[in-house]
mmCIF file of C-alpha atoms in Angstrom:
data_model
loop_
_atom_site.group_PDB
_atom_site.id
_atom_site.type_symbol
_atom_site.label_atom_id
_atom_site.label_comp_id
_atom_site.label_asym_id
_atom_site.label_seq_id
_atom_site.Cartn_x
_atom_site.Cartn_y
_atom_site.Cartn_z
ATOM 1 C CA ARG A 1 -0.115 -0.019 0.098
ATOM 2 C CA ALA A 2 2.989 2.328 0.586
ATOM 3 C CA LEU A 3 2.989 3.139 -3.314
ATOM 4 C CA THR A 4 -0.587 3.311 -4.026
ATOM 5 C CA ARG A 5 -0.730 7.134 -4.076
ATOM 6 C CA THR A 6 2.412 8.206 -5.656
ATOM 7 C CA GLY A 7 1.554 11.478 -7.465
ATOM 8 C CA PRO A 8 2.835 13.736 -4.785
ATOM 9 C CA ALA A 9 5.659 11.459 -4.408
ATOM 10 C CA LEU A 10 6.509 11.198 -7.930
ATOM 11 C CA THR A 11 6.443 15.078 -7.822
ATOM 12 C CA SER A 12 8.792 14.984 -5.149
ATOM 13 C CA LEU A 13 11.068 12.686 -7.194
ATOM 14 C CA ILE A 14 12.063 15.719 -9.469
ATOM 15 C CA LEU A 15 14.426 16.717 -6.414
ATOM 16 C CA PHE A 16 16.414 13.571 -6.590
ATOM 17 C CA ARG A 17 16.858 13.998 -10.263
ATOM 18 C CA MET A 18 18.822 16.959 -9.739
ATOM 19 C CA PRO A 19 22.633 16.890 -8.593
ATOM 20 C CA ARG A 20 22.063 17.913 -5.251
ATOM 21 C CA GLY A 21 19.301 15.460 -4.751
ATOM 22 C CA ARG A 22 21.183 12.456 -6.405
ATOM 23 C CA ALA A 23 24.042 13.168 -4.020
ATOM 24 C CA ILE A 24 21.889 13.381 -0.780
ATOM 25 C CA SER A 25 20.323 10.012 -2.117
ATOM 26 C CA HIS A 26 23.751 8.522 -2.877
ATOM 27 C CA HIS A 27 25.577 9.407 0.295
ATOM 28 C CA SER A 28 22.751 8.377 2.443
ATOM 29 C CA ARG A 29 22.434 5.048 0.796
ATOM 30 C CA GLU A 30 26.036 4.410 1.462
ATOM 31 C CA ARG A 31 25.593 4.972 4.944
ATOM 32 C CA SER A 32 22.476 3.080 5.611
ATOM 33 C CA GLY A 33 24.445 0.158 4.692
ATOM 34 C CA ARG A 34 25.929 0.204 8.398
ATOM 35 C CA TYR A 35 22.637 0.182 9.984
ATOM 36 C CA ARG A 36 19.991 -1.336 7.553
ATOM 37 C CA GLY A 37 20.109 -4.761 8.476
ATOM 38 C CA MET A 38 19.864 -4.182 12.448
ATOM 39 C CA VAL A 39 16.945 -1.616 11.491
ATOM 40 C CA ARG A 40 15.206 -4.501 9.405
ATOM 41 C CA GLN A 41 15.615 -6.760 12.162
ATOM 42 C CA VAL A 42 14.052 -4.625 14.695
ATOM 43 C CA LEU A 43 11.116 -3.900 12.706
ATOM 44 C CA LYS A 44 10.350 -7.461 11.912
ATOM 45 C CA GLN A 45 10.726 -8.457 15.590
ATOM 46 C CA GLU A 46 8.091 -5.724 16.417
ATOM 47 C CA GLY A 47 6.054 -6.544 13.479
ATOM 48 C CA LEU A 48 6.223 -3.393 11.535
ATOM 49 C CA PRO A 49 6.528 -2.858 7.798
ATOM 50 C CA GLN A 50 9.703 -3.223 6.364
ATOM 51 C CA ASP A 51 9.665 0.036 4.188
ATOM 52 C CA LEU A 52 9.798 1.960 7.604
ATOM 53 C CA MET A 53 13.629 1.184 7.072
ATOM 54 C CA TYR A 54 13.650 4.025 4.926
ATOM 55 C CA LEU A 55 12.180 6.539 7.207
ATOM 56 C CA PRO A 56 15.781 7.629 8.736
ATOM 57 C CA LEU A 57 16.762 8.711 4.988
ATOM 58 C CA PRO A 58 14.680 12.029 5.138
ATOM 59 C CA GLU A 59 15.242 12.314 9.184
ATOM 60 C CA SER A 60 18.968 12.096 9.073
ATOM 61 C CA GLY A 61 20.538 10.645 6.076
ATOM 62 C CA TYR A 62 21.351 7.691 8.216
ATOM 63 C CA GLN A 63 23.608 9.591 10.368
ATOM 64 C CA PRO A 64 23.664 8.810 13.886
ATOM 65 C CA ARG A 65 25.046 12.061 15.161
ATOM 66 C CA ALA A 66 22.756 14.279 13.145
ATOM 67 C CA THR A 67 21.179 17.012 14.962
ATOM 68 C CA SER A 68 18.474 19.401 13.928
ATOM 69 C CA ARG A 69 18.111 22.996 14.534
ATOM 70 C CA VAL A 70 15.537 22.439 16.990
ATOM 71 C CA GLY A 71 17.609 19.981 19.131
ATOM 72 C CA ALA A 72 16.319 16.679 17.689
ATOM 73 C CA ARG A 73 19.040 14.133 17.316
ATOM 74 C CA GLY A 74 19.914 10.392 16.174
ATOM 75 C CA LEU A 75 18.801 8.193 13.104
ATOM 76 C CA TRP A 76 15.534 8.606 14.186
ATOM 77 C CA GLN A 77 15.529 12.417 15.130
ATOM 78 C CA PHE A 78 14.075 12.053 18.647
ATOM 79 C CA MET A 79 13.490 15.188 20.547
ATOM 80 C CA PRO A 80 14.485 14.970 24.207
ATOM 81 C CA GLY A 81 11.123 14.770 25.761
ATOM 82 C CA THR A 82 10.007 11.989 23.129
ATOM 83 C CA GLY A 83 13.305 10.397 23.822
ATOM 84 C CA ARG A 84 12.965 9.966 27.344
ATOM 85 C CA LEU A 85 9.265 8.910 26.892
ATOM 86 C CA TYR A 86 10.615 5.728 25.119
ATOM 87 C CA GLY A 87 13.258 5.137 27.630
ATOM 88 C CA LEU A 88 16.270 6.730 26.182
ATOM 89 C CA LYS A 89 18.754 7.899 28.434
ATOM 90 C CA ILE A 90 19.963 11.261 27.998
ATOM 91 C CA ASN A 91 22.465 12.777 30.423
ATOM 92 C CA ARG A 92 25.523 14.719 30.403
ATOM 93 C CA TRP A 93 27.435 11.349 29.462
ATOM 94 C CA GLU A 94 25.131 9.538 27.115
ATOM 95 C CA ASP A 95 22.480 10.426 24.560
ATOM 96 C CA GLN A 96 20.757 7.037 23.559
ATOM 97 C CA ARG A 97 18.899 9.334 20.649
ATOM 98 C CA MET A 98 22.150 8.563 18.864
ATOM 99 C CA ASP A 99 22.597 4.820 19.878
ATOM 100 C CA PRO A 100 21.544 3.317 16.783
ATOM 101 C CA VAL A 101 20.105 0.132 18.555
ATOM 102 C CA ALA A 102 18.368 1.626 21.315
ATOM 103 C CA SER A 103 16.826 4.683 19.098
ATOM 104 C CA THR A 104 15.766 1.932 16.780
ATOM 105 C CA ARG A 105 13.583 0.070 19.089
ATOM 106 C CA ALA A 106 12.358 3.354 20.435
ATOM 107 C CA ALA A 107 11.226 4.384 17.091
ATOM 108 C CA ALA A 108 9.510 1.202 16.590
ATOM 109 C CA GLU A 109 7.736 1.451 19.804
ATOM 110 C CA HIS A 110 6.532 5.269 18.848
ATOM 111 C CA LEU A 111 5.694 4.154 15.289
ATOM 112 C CA ARG A 112 3.477 1.449 16.602
ATOM 113 C CA GLU A 113 1.657 3.448 18.947
ATOM 114 C CA LEU A 114 0.921 6.458 16.293
ATOM 115 C CA TYR A 115 -0.455 3.536 13.897
ATOM 116 C CA GLY A 116 -2.698 2.387 16.760
ATOM 117 C CA ILE A 117 -4.094 5.950 16.968
ATOM 118 C CA PHE A 118 -4.501 6.704 13.357
ATOM 119 C CA HIS A 119 -4.881 3.032 11.740
ATOM 120 C CA ASP A 120 -3.019 4.493 8.816
ATOM 121 C CA TRP A 121 0.505 4.568 8.049
ATOM 122 C CA TYR A 122 0.622 7.773 6.065
ATOM 123 C CA LEU A 123 -1.141 9.513 8.979
ATOM 124 C CA ALA A 124 1.111 7.618 11.437
ATOM 125 C CA LEU A 125 4.125 9.297 9.265
ATOM 126 C CA ALA A 126 2.741 12.581 9.451
ATOM 127 C CA ALA A 127 2.380 12.511 12.978
ATOM 128 C CA TYR A 128 5.826 11.175 13.624
ATOM 129 C CA ASP A 129 7.065 14.349 11.966
ATOM 130 C CA SER A 130 4.706 16.934 13.314
ATOM 131 C CA GLY A 131 3.238 15.102 16.662
ATOM 132 C CA SER A 132 -0.230 13.291 16.890
ATOM 133 C CA LEU A 133 -1.990 16.478 18.240
ATOM 134 C CA THR A 134 -1.232 18.224 15.031
ATOM 135 C CA VAL A 135 -2.819 15.263 12.924
ATOM 136 C CA ALA A 136 -5.541 14.902 15.011
ATOM 137 C CA ARG A 137 -6.516 18.579 14.909
ATOM 138 C CA ALA A 138 -6.324 18.463 11.178
ATOM 139 C CA ILE A 139 -8.522 15.350 11.018
ATOM 140 C CA GLU A 140 -11.067 17.060 13.338
ATOM 141 C CA ARG A 141 -10.973 20.373 11.486
ATOM 142 C CA THR A 142 -11.706 18.894 7.869
ATOM 143 C CA GLY A 143 -13.724 15.543 9.134
ATOM 144 C CA TYR A 144 -11.381 13.365 6.746
ATOM 145 C CA ALA A 145 -9.043 10.845 8.193
ATOM 146 C CA ASP A 146 -6.925 10.240 5.170
ATOM 147 C CA PHE A 147 -3.672 11.822 4.714
ATOM 148 C CA TRP A 148 -4.112 12.281 0.836
ATOM 149 C CA ASP A 149 -7.241 14.149 1.652
ATOM 150 C CA LEU A 150 -5.564 16.286 4.297
ATOM 151 C CA TYR A 151 -2.759 16.925 1.801
ATOM 152 C CA ARG A 152 -5.309 17.911 -0.846
ATOM 153 C CA LEU A 153 -6.923 20.426 1.402
ATOM 154 C CA ASN A 154 -3.643 21.910 2.862
ATOM 155 C CA ALA A 155 -4.959 20.984 6.360
ATOM 156 C CA PHE A 156 -1.421 20.804 8.055
ATOM 157 C CA PRO A 157 -0.283 23.915 9.508
ATOM 158 C CA VAL A 158 3.763 23.619 8.341
ATOM 159 C CA VAL A 159 4.321 22.862 5.271
ATOM 160 C CA GLU A 160 7.149 20.514 5.942
ATOM 161 C CA THR A 161 4.530 18.235 7.479
ATOM 162 C CA LYS A 162 2.558 18.254 4.357
ATOM 163 C CA ASN A 163 5.445 17.315 2.264
ATOM 164 C CA TYR A 164 7.133 15.165 4.561
ATOM 165 C CA VAL A 165 5.239 11.704 3.617
ATOM 166 C CA PRO A 166 5.478 12.299 -0.218
ATOM 167 C CA ILE A 167 9.293 12.986 0.128
ATOM 168 C CA MET A 168 9.624 9.878 2.344
ATOM 169 C CA LEU A 169 8.113 7.839 -0.354
ATOM 170 C CA ALA A 170 10.009 9.514 -3.022
ATOM 171 C CA MET A 171 13.281 8.615 -1.010
ATOM 172 C CA THR A 172 12.023 4.993 -0.890
ATOM 173 C CA LEU A 173 11.509 4.620 -4.314
ATOM 174 C CA VAL A 174 15.000 5.973 -5.003
ATOM 175 C CA ALA A 175 16.449 3.601 -2.473
ATOM 176 C CA LYS A 176 14.687 0.506 -3.948
ATOM 177 C CA ASP A 177 15.989 1.224 -7.420
ATOM 178 C CA PRO A 178 18.568 4.061 -7.332
ATOM 179 C CA ALA A 179 19.960 3.257 -11.015
ATOM 180 C CA LEU A 180 16.333 3.973 -12.078
ATOM 181 C CA TYR A 181 16.594 7.470 -10.859
ATOM 182 C CA GLY A 182 20.339 8.158 -11.871
ATOM 183 C CA VAL A 183 21.915 7.558 -8.353
ATOM 184 C CA ASP A 184 25.229 6.254 -8.299
ATOM 185 C CA VAL A 185 25.196 2.934 -7.418
ATOM 186 C CA THR A 186 28.191 1.626 -4.947
ATOM 187 C CA ASP A 187 28.579 -0.578 -2.188
ATOM 188 C CA PRO A 188 26.987 0.542 1.027
ATOM 189 C CA GLU A 189 29.120 0.783 4.133
ATOM 190 C CA LYS A 190 29.585 -2.298 5.989
ATOM 191 C CA PRO A 191 28.017 -2.877 9.761
ATOM 192 C CA PHE A 192 30.341 -2.518 12.346
ATOM 193 C CA LYS A 193 31.594 -6.083 13.846
ATOM 194 C CA THR A 194 31.048 -5.680 17.511
ATOM 195 C CA ASP A 195 30.219 -7.153 20.997
ATOM 196 C CA SER A 196 28.038 -5.489 23.620
ATOM 197 C CA TYR A 197 29.689 -5.208 26.999
ATOM 198 C CA LYS A 198 28.389 -2.917 29.964
ATOM 199 C CA PRO A 199 31.205 -2.106 32.440
ATOM 200 C CA GLY A 200 29.869 -2.041 36.291
ATOM 201 C CA ARG A 201 31.394 1.222 36.539
ATOM 202 C CA SER A 202 32.784 4.315 34.610
ATOM 203 C CA VAL A 203 35.819 3.469 32.280
ATOM 204 C CA ASP A 204 38.092 5.627 30.644
ATOM 205 C CA LEU A 205 37.841 5.328 26.853
ATOM 206 C CA ARG A 206 41.619 5.276 26.752
ATOM 207 C CA LEU A 207 41.896 1.749 28.541
ATOM 208 C CA VAL A 208 39.277 0.393 26.341
ATOM 209 C CA VAL A 209 41.331 1.445 23.432
ATOM 210 C CA ASP A 210 44.593 -0.252 25.041
ATOM 211 C CA ALA A 211 42.793 -3.179 25.847
ATOM 212 C CA ASN A 212 41.066 -3.901 22.275
ATOM 213 C CA GLY A 213 44.047 -2.172 20.192
ATOM 214 C CA VAL A 214 41.463 -0.174 18.297
ATOM 215 C CA LYS A 215 41.779 3.503 17.658
ATOM 216 C CA LEU A 216 39.805 5.958 19.666
ATOM 217 C CA VAL A 217 38.148 7.660 16.716
ATOM 218 C CA HIS A 218 36.795 4.137 15.783
ATOM 219 C CA LEU A 219 35.587 3.500 19.156
ATOM 220 C CA ALA A 220 33.871 6.746 19.230
ATOM 221 C CA ALA A 221 32.096 5.762 15.873
ATOM 222 C CA MET A 222 30.907 2.387 17.275
ATOM 223 C CA ASN A 223 29.529 4.275 19.970
ATOM 224 C CA PRO A 224 27.973 7.402 18.979
ATOM 225 C CA ASP A 225 25.955 7.707 22.140
ATOM 226 C CA ILE A 226 28.965 8.606 24.262
ATOM 227 C CA LEU A 227 29.183 12.284 24.579
ATOM 228 C CA VAL A 228 32.401 12.760 26.472
ATOM 229 C CA VAL A 229 35.346 11.310 24.735
ATOM 230 C CA VAL A 230 38.873 11.504 26.712
ATOM 231 C CA MET A 231 41.392 11.846 24.002
ATOM 232 C CA PRO A 232 45.115 11.010 24.556
#
């Protein structure tokens, strides 16, 4: 069903036929390779549509440390309040909004709840962008509980919300068949080979580096949620 209403999405595809749009798609697709398998697995475990794995493309370009001008962070661009609501730790040492695994599980829970409210994935995606109250008010004001009717009626107060779903669908189309849209096809980045370990107390990362024989910059890349990195 994600591609049954492609008119606005096809209009958005014009952006991705331009050099800047193709570059955005190319680099986002490259970065997505590092996390795509994990995201797909979490979505499957949570019983959610696999196409939601493309949601981080418009949100963050699959950059775990991406930060918006209003303070949203991570692959899924959680605001602090929403992140904490779904159990993500945010303090002076750690910000789990930038933890790819923890934030993906939080995003899956959030998306499932939004779908439970609106019973429509397009409306759920719009609510993910603007908040459920914004979408509920648009439905109440117009009497329409269909995203594409709300789109046609310009019912969303912010144009970014109106365009969010078509852009997400456009980026999904490009990601599924990049060559068709003139996007360079290169091998995506490989996932990190990691093991998870939780120390019982605070540990200087220099000790972790010495014990594992990895570079500090690589350790930081594998743990983007750590805010304080002690340089040698």
